[in-house]
PDB file of C-alpha atoms in Angstrom:
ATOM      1  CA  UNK N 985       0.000   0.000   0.000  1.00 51.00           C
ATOM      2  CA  UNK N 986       1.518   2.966  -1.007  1.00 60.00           C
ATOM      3  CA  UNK N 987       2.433   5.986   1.658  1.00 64.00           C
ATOM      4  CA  UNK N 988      -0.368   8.418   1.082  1.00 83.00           C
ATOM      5  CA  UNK N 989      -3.247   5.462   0.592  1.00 89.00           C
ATOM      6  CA  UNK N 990      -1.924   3.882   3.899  1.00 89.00           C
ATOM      7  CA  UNK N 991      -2.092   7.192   6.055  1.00 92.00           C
ATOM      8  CA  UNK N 992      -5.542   7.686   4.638  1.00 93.00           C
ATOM      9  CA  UNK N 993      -6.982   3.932   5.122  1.00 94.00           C
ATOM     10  CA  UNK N 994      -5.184   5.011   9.244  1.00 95.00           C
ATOM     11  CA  UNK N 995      -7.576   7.955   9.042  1.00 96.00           C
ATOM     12  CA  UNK N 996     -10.442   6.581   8.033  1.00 96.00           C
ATOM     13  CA  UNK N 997     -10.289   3.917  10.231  1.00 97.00           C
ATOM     14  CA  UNK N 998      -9.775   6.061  12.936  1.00 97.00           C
ATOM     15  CA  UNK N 999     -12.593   8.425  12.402  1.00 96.00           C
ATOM     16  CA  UNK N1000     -15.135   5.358  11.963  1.00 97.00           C
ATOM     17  CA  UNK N1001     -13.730   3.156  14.714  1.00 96.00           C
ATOM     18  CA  UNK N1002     -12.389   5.722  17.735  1.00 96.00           C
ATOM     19  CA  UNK N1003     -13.844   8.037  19.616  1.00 92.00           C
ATOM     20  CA  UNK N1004     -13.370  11.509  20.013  1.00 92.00           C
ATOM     21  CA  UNK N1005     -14.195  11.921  23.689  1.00 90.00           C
ATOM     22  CA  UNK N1006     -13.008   9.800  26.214  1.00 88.00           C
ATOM     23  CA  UNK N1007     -15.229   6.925  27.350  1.00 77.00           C
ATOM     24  CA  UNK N1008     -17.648   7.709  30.437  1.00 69.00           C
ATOM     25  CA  UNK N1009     -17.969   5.219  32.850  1.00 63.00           C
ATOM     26  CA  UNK N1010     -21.270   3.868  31.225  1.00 55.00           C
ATOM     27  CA  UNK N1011     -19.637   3.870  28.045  1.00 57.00           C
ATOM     28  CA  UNK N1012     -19.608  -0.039  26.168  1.00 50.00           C
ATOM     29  CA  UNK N1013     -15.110   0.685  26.642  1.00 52.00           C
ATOM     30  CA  UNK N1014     -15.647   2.044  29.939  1.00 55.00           C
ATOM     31  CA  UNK N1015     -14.636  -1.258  31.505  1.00 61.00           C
ATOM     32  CA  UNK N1016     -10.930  -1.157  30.784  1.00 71.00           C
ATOM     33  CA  UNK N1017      -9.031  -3.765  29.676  1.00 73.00           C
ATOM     34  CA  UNK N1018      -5.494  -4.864  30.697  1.00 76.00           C
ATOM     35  CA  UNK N1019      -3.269  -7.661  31.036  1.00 73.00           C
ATOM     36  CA  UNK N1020      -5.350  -9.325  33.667  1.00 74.00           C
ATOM     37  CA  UNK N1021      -7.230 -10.447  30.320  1.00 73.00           C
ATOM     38  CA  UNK N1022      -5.255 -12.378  29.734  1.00 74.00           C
ATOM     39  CA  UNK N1023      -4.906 -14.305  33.084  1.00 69.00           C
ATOM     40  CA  UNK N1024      -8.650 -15.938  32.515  1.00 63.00           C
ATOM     41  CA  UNK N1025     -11.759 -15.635  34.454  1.00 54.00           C
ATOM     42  CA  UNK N1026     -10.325 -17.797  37.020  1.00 54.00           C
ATOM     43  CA  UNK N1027      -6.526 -16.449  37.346  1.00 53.00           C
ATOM     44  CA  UNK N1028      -7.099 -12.660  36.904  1.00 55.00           C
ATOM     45  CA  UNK N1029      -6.352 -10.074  39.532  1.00 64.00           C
ATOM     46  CA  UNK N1030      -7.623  -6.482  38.655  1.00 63.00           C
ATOM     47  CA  UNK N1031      -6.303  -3.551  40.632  1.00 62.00           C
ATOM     48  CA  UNK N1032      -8.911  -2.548  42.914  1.00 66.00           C
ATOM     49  CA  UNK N1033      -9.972   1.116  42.628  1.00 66.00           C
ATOM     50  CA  UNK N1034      -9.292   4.060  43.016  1.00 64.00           C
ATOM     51  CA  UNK N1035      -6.929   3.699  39.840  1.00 70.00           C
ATOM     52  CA  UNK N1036      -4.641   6.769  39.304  1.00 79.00           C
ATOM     53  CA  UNK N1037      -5.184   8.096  35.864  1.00 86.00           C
ATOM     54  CA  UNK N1038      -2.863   8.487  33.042  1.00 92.00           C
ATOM     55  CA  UNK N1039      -2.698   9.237  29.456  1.00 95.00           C
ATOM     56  CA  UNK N1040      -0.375   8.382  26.430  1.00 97.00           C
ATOM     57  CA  UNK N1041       0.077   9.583  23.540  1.00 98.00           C
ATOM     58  CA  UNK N1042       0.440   6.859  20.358  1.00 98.00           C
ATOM     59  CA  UNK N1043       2.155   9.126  17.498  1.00 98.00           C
ATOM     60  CA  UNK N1044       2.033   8.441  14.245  1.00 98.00           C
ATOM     61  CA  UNK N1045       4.508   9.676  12.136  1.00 96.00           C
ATOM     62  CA  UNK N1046       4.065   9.891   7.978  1.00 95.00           C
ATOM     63  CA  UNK N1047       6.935   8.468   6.350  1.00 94.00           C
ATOM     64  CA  UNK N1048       7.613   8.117   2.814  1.00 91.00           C
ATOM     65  CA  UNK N1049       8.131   4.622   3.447  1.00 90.00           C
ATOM     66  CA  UNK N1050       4.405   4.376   5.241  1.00 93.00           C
ATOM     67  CA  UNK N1051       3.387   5.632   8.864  1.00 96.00           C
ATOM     68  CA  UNK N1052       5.370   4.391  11.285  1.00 97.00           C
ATOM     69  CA  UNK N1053       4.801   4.953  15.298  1.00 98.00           C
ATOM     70  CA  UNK N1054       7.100   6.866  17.463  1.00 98.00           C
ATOM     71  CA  UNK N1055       8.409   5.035  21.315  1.00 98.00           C
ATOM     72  CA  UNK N1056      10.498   6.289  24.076  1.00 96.00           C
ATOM     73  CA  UNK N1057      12.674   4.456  26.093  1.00 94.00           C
ATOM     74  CA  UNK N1058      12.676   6.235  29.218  1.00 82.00           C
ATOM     75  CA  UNK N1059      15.781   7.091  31.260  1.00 78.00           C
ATOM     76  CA  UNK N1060      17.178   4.444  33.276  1.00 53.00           C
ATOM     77  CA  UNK N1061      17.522   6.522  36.513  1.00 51.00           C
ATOM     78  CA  UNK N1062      13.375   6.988  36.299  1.00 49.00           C
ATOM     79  CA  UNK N1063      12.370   5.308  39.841  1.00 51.00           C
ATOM     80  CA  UNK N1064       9.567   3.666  37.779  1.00 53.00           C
ATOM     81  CA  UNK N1065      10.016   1.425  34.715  1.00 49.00           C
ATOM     82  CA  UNK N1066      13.416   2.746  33.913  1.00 44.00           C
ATOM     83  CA  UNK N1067      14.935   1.800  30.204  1.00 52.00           C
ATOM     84  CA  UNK N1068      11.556   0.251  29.419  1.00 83.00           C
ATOM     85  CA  UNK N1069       9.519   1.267  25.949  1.00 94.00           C
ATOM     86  CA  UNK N1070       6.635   3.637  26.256  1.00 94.00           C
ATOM     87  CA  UNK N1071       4.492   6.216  24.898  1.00 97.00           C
ATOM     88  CA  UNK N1072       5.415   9.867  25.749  1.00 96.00           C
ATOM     89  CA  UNK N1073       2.590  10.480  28.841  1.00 94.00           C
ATOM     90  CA  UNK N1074       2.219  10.321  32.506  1.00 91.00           C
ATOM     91  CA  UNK N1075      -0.474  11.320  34.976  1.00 92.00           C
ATOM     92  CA  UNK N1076      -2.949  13.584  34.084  1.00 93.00           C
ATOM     93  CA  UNK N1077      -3.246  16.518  36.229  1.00 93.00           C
ATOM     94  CA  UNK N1078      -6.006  18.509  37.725  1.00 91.00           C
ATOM     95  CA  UNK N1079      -5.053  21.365  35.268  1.00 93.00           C
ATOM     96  CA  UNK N1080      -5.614  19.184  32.043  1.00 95.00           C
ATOM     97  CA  UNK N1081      -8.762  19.733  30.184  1.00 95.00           C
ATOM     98  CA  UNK N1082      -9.068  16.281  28.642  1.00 94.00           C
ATOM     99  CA  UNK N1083      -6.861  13.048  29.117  1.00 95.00           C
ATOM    100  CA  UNK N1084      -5.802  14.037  24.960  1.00 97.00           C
ATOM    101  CA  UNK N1085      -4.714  17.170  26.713  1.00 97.00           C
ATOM    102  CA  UNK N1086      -2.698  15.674  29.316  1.00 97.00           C
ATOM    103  CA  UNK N1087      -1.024  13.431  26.863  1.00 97.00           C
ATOM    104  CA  UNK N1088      -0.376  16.725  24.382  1.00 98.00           C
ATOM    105  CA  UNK N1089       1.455  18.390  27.063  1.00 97.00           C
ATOM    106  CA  UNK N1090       3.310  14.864  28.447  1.00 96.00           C
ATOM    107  CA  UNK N1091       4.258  14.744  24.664  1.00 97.00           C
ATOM    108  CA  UNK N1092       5.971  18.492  24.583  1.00 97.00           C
ATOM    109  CA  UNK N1093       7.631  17.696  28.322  1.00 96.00           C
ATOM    110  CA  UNK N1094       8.840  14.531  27.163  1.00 96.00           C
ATOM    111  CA  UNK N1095      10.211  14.964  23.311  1.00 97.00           C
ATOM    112  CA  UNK N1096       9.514  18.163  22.662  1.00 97.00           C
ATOM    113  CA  UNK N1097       6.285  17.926  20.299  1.00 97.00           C
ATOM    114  CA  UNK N1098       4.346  20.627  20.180  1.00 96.00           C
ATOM    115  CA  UNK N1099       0.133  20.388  20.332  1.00 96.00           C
ATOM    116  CA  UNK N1100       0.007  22.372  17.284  1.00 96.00           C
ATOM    117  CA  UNK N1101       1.984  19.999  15.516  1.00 97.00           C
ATOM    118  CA  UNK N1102      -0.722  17.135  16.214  1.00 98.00           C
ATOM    119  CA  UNK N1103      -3.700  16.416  15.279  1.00 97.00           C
ATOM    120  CA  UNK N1104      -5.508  13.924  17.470  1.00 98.00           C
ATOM    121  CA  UNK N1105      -8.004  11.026  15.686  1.00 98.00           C
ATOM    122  CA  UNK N1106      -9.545   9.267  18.983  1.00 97.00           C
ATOM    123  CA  UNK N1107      -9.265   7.169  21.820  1.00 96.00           C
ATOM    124  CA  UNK N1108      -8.374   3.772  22.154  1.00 95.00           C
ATOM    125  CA  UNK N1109      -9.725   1.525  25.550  1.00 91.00           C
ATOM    126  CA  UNK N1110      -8.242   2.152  28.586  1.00 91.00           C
ATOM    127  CA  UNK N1111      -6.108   0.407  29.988  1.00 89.00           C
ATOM    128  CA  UNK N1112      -5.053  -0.848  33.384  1.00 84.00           C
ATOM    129  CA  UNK N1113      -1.924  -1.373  34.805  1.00 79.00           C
ATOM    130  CA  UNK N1114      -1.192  -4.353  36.886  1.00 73.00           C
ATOM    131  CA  UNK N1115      -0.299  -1.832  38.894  1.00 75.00           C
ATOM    132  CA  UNK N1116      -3.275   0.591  39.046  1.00 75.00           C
ATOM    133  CA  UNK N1117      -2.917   3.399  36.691  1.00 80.00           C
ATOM    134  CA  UNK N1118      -6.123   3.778  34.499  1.00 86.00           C
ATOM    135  CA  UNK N1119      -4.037   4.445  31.107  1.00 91.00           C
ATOM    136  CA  UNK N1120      -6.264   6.424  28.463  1.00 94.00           C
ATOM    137  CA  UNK N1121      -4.329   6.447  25.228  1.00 96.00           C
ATOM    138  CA  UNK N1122      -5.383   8.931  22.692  1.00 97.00           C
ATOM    139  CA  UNK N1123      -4.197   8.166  18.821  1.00 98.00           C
ATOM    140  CA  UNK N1124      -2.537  11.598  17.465  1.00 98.00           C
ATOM    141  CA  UNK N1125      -0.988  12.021  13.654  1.00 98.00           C
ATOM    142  CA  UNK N1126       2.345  14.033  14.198  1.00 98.00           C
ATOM    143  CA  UNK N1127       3.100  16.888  11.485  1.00 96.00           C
ATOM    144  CA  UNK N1128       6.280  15.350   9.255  1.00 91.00           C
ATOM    145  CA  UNK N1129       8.063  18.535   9.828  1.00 92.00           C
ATOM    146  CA  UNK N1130       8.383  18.910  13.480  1.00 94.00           C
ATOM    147  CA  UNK N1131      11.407  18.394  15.371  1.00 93.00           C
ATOM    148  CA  UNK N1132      12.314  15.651  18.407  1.00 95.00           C
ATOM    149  CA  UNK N1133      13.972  17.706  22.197  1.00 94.00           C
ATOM    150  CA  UNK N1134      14.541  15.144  24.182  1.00 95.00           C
ATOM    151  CA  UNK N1135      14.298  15.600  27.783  1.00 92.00           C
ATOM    152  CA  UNK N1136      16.727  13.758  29.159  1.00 90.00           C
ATOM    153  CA  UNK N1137      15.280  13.753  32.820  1.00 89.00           C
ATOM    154  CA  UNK N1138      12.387  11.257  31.652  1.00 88.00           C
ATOM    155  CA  UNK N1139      13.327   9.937  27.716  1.00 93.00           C
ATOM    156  CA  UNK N1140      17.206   8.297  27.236  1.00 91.00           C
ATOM    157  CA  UNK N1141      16.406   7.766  23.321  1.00 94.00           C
ATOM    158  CA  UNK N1142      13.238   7.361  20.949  1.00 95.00           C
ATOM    159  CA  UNK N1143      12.845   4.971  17.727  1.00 96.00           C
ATOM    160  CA  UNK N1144      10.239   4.455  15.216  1.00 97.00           C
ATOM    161  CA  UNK N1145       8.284   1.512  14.476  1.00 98.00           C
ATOM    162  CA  UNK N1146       6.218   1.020  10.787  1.00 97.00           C
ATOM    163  CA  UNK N1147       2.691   1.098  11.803  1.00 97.00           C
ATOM    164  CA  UNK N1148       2.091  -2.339   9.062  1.00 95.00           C
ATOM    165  CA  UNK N1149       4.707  -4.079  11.793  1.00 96.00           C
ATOM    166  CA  UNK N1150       2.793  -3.170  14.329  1.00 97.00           C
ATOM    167  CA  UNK N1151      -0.921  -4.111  13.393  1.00 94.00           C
ATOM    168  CA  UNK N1152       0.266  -7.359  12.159  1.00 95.00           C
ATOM    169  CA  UNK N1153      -1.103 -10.092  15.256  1.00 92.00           C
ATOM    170  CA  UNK N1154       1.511 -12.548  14.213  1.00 94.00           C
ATOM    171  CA  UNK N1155       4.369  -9.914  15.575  1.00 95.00           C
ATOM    172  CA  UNK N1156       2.712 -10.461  19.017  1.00 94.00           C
ATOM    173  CA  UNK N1157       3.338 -12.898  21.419  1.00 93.00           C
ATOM    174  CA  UNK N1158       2.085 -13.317  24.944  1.00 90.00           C
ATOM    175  CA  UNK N1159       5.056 -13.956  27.218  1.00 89.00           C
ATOM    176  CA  UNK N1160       4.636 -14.439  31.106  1.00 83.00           C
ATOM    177  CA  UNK N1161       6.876 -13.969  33.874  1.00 80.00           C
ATOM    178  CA  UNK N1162       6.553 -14.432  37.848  1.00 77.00           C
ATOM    179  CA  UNK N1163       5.245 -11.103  39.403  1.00 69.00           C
ATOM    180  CA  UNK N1164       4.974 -10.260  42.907  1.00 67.00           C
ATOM    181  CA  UNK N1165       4.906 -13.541  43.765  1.00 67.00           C
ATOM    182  CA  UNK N1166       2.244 -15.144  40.836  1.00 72.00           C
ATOM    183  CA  UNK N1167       2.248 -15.675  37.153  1.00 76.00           C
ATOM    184  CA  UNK N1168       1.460 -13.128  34.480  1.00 80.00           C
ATOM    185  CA  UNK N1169       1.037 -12.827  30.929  1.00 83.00           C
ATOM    186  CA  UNK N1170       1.780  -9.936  28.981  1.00 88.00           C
ATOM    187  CA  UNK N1171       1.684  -9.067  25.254  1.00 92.00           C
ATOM    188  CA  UNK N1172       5.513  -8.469  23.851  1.00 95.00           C
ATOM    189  CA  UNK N1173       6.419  -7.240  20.458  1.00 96.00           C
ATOM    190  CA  UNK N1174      10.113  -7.551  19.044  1.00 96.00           C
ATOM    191  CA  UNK N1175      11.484  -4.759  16.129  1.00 96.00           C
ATOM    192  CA  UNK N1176      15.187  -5.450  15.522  1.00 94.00           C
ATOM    193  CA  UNK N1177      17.025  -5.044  19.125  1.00 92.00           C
ATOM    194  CA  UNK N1178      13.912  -3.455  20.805  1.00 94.00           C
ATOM    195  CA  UNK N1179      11.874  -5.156  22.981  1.00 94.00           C
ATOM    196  CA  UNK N1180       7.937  -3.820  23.208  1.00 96.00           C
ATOM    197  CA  UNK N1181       6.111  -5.473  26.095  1.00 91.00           C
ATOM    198  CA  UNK N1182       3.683  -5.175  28.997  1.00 90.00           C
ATOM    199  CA  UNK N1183       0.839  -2.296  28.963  1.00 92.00           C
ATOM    200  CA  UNK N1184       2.949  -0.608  25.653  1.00 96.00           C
ATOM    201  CA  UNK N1185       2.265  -3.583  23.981  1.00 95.00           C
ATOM    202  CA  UNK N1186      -1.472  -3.990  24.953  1.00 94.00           C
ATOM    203  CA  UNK N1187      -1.984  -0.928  23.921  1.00 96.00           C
ATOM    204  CA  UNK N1188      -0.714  -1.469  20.436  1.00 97.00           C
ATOM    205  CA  UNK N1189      -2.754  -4.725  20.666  1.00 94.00           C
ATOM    206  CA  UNK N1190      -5.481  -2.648  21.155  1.00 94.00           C
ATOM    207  CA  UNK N1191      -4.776  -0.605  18.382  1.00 96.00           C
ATOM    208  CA  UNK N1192      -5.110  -3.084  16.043  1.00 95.00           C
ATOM    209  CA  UNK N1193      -8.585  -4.657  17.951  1.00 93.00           C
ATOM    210  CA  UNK N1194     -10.252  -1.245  17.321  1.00 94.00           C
ATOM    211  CA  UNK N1195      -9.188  -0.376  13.548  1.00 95.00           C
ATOM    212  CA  UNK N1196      -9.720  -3.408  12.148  1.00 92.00           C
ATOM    213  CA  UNK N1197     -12.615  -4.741  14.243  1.00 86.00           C
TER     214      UNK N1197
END
C-alpha cells in the first residue's frame, strides 16, 4: 500500500472506529481492559480502585516509506520502569482539560512535540496497569516537519516503528513472567534489538482490535 493510501486507510479507520471523547464510565469501553485479560476468568487479579489516571500519547509519524509509530525508552535513573519502551505520557493533572490534553502536554515535556503539531483522531480503551494506573491512550498524527527535544530527565532515546509491523497479530506474542509472587502474561512485540512489552504492547494490541474490528 503505497504511503499516502496507507495514512488515509489510518484515518479513516480512525474516524469510523475511535472516539473523540473519552469513554464515560457507562460507556460499552468504559470497563478497561489490561493484562489481567489475559490471566482468565479464574486467574485474573484487577487492581482494585481508586486507579490513578494516566494518558499516552500513540504518534504516528508519515513516512515516505508508510506511517510508522514513534516510542520512548525512558531514562534508566526513572524510579519507575526505567529503560523500558513507552508512549510519551504520565499522569494527568487537575489542570488538564481532557486526558488528549494531558497526553499533548506529556508529549511536549517529554520529546519536545508541540500540540500544534498534532492532530488527534480518537481514543483507544483504557487500559489498566497491573499496577493501578487507568491508562487512556489517545491516537494523534504528528506533522512530518516537526522536530524531536529530548528531555533527558524522563526519555534516554526514541525509535520508530512502521505502523504495518505493528498491526500485524503474528508480531505479538504473549510472554509471562513471575510477578509479585504469581504468574502473568503480557503481550511483547520484538522490532530489531527493541523489545515492546507489557501495557505498551497492549496498547498497540489494542490498536489493532479497534481499527480493524
Amino acid at each position: 500500500m503505497r504511503q499516502d493510501a496507507a495514512l488515509a486507510d489510518l484515518v479513516a479507520r480512525a474516524s469510523a472506529y475511535l472516539s473523540a471523547e473519552p469513554p464515560g464510565d457507562g460507556a460499552p469501553t468504559a470497563n478497561p481492559r489490561g493484562d489481567h485479560d489475559l490471566d482468565g476468568t479464574d486467574g485474573a487479579v484487577v487492581p482494585e480502585r481508586p486507579h490513578r489516571r494516566a494518558a499516552v500519547l500513540v504518534p504516528v509519524m508519515p513516512r515516505a516509506e508508510g506511517p510508522h509509530v514513534l516510542f520512548t525508552v525512558r531514562a534508566a535513573h526513572l524510579r519507575d520502569h526505567s529503560g523500558q519502551i513507552a508512549f510519551p505520557g504520565g499522569k494527568i493533572d487537575a489542570g488538564d482539560p481532557s486526558p488528549a490534553d494531558a497526553a499533548l502536554r506529556e508529549a511536549r515535556e517529554e520529546v519536545g512535540l508541540p500540540a500544534e503539531a498534532i492532530r488527534v483522531l480518537g481514543y483507544l480503551d483504557p487500559y489498566l496497569s497491573a499496577t493501578g494506573f487507568l491508562v487512556l491512550p489517545v491516537l494523534g498524527l504528528v506533522d512530518p516537519e516537526a522536530d524531536l527535544s529530548l528531555n533527558p530527565d524522563e526519555v534516554a532515546a526514541t525509535f520508530e516503528v512502521p505502523l504495518s509491523h505493528l498491526l500485524d497479530p503474528a508480531q505479538r506474542r504473549i510472554e509471562s513472567a513471575i510477578w509479585r509472587g504469581r504468574r502473568r502474561r503480557y503481550y511483547a512485540i520484538t522490532y530489531g534489538a527493541f523489545r515492546i512489552w507489557g501495557v505498551t504492547a497492549g496498547i498497540v494490541n489494542n490498536l489493532q482490535e479497534r481499527l480493524f474490528p
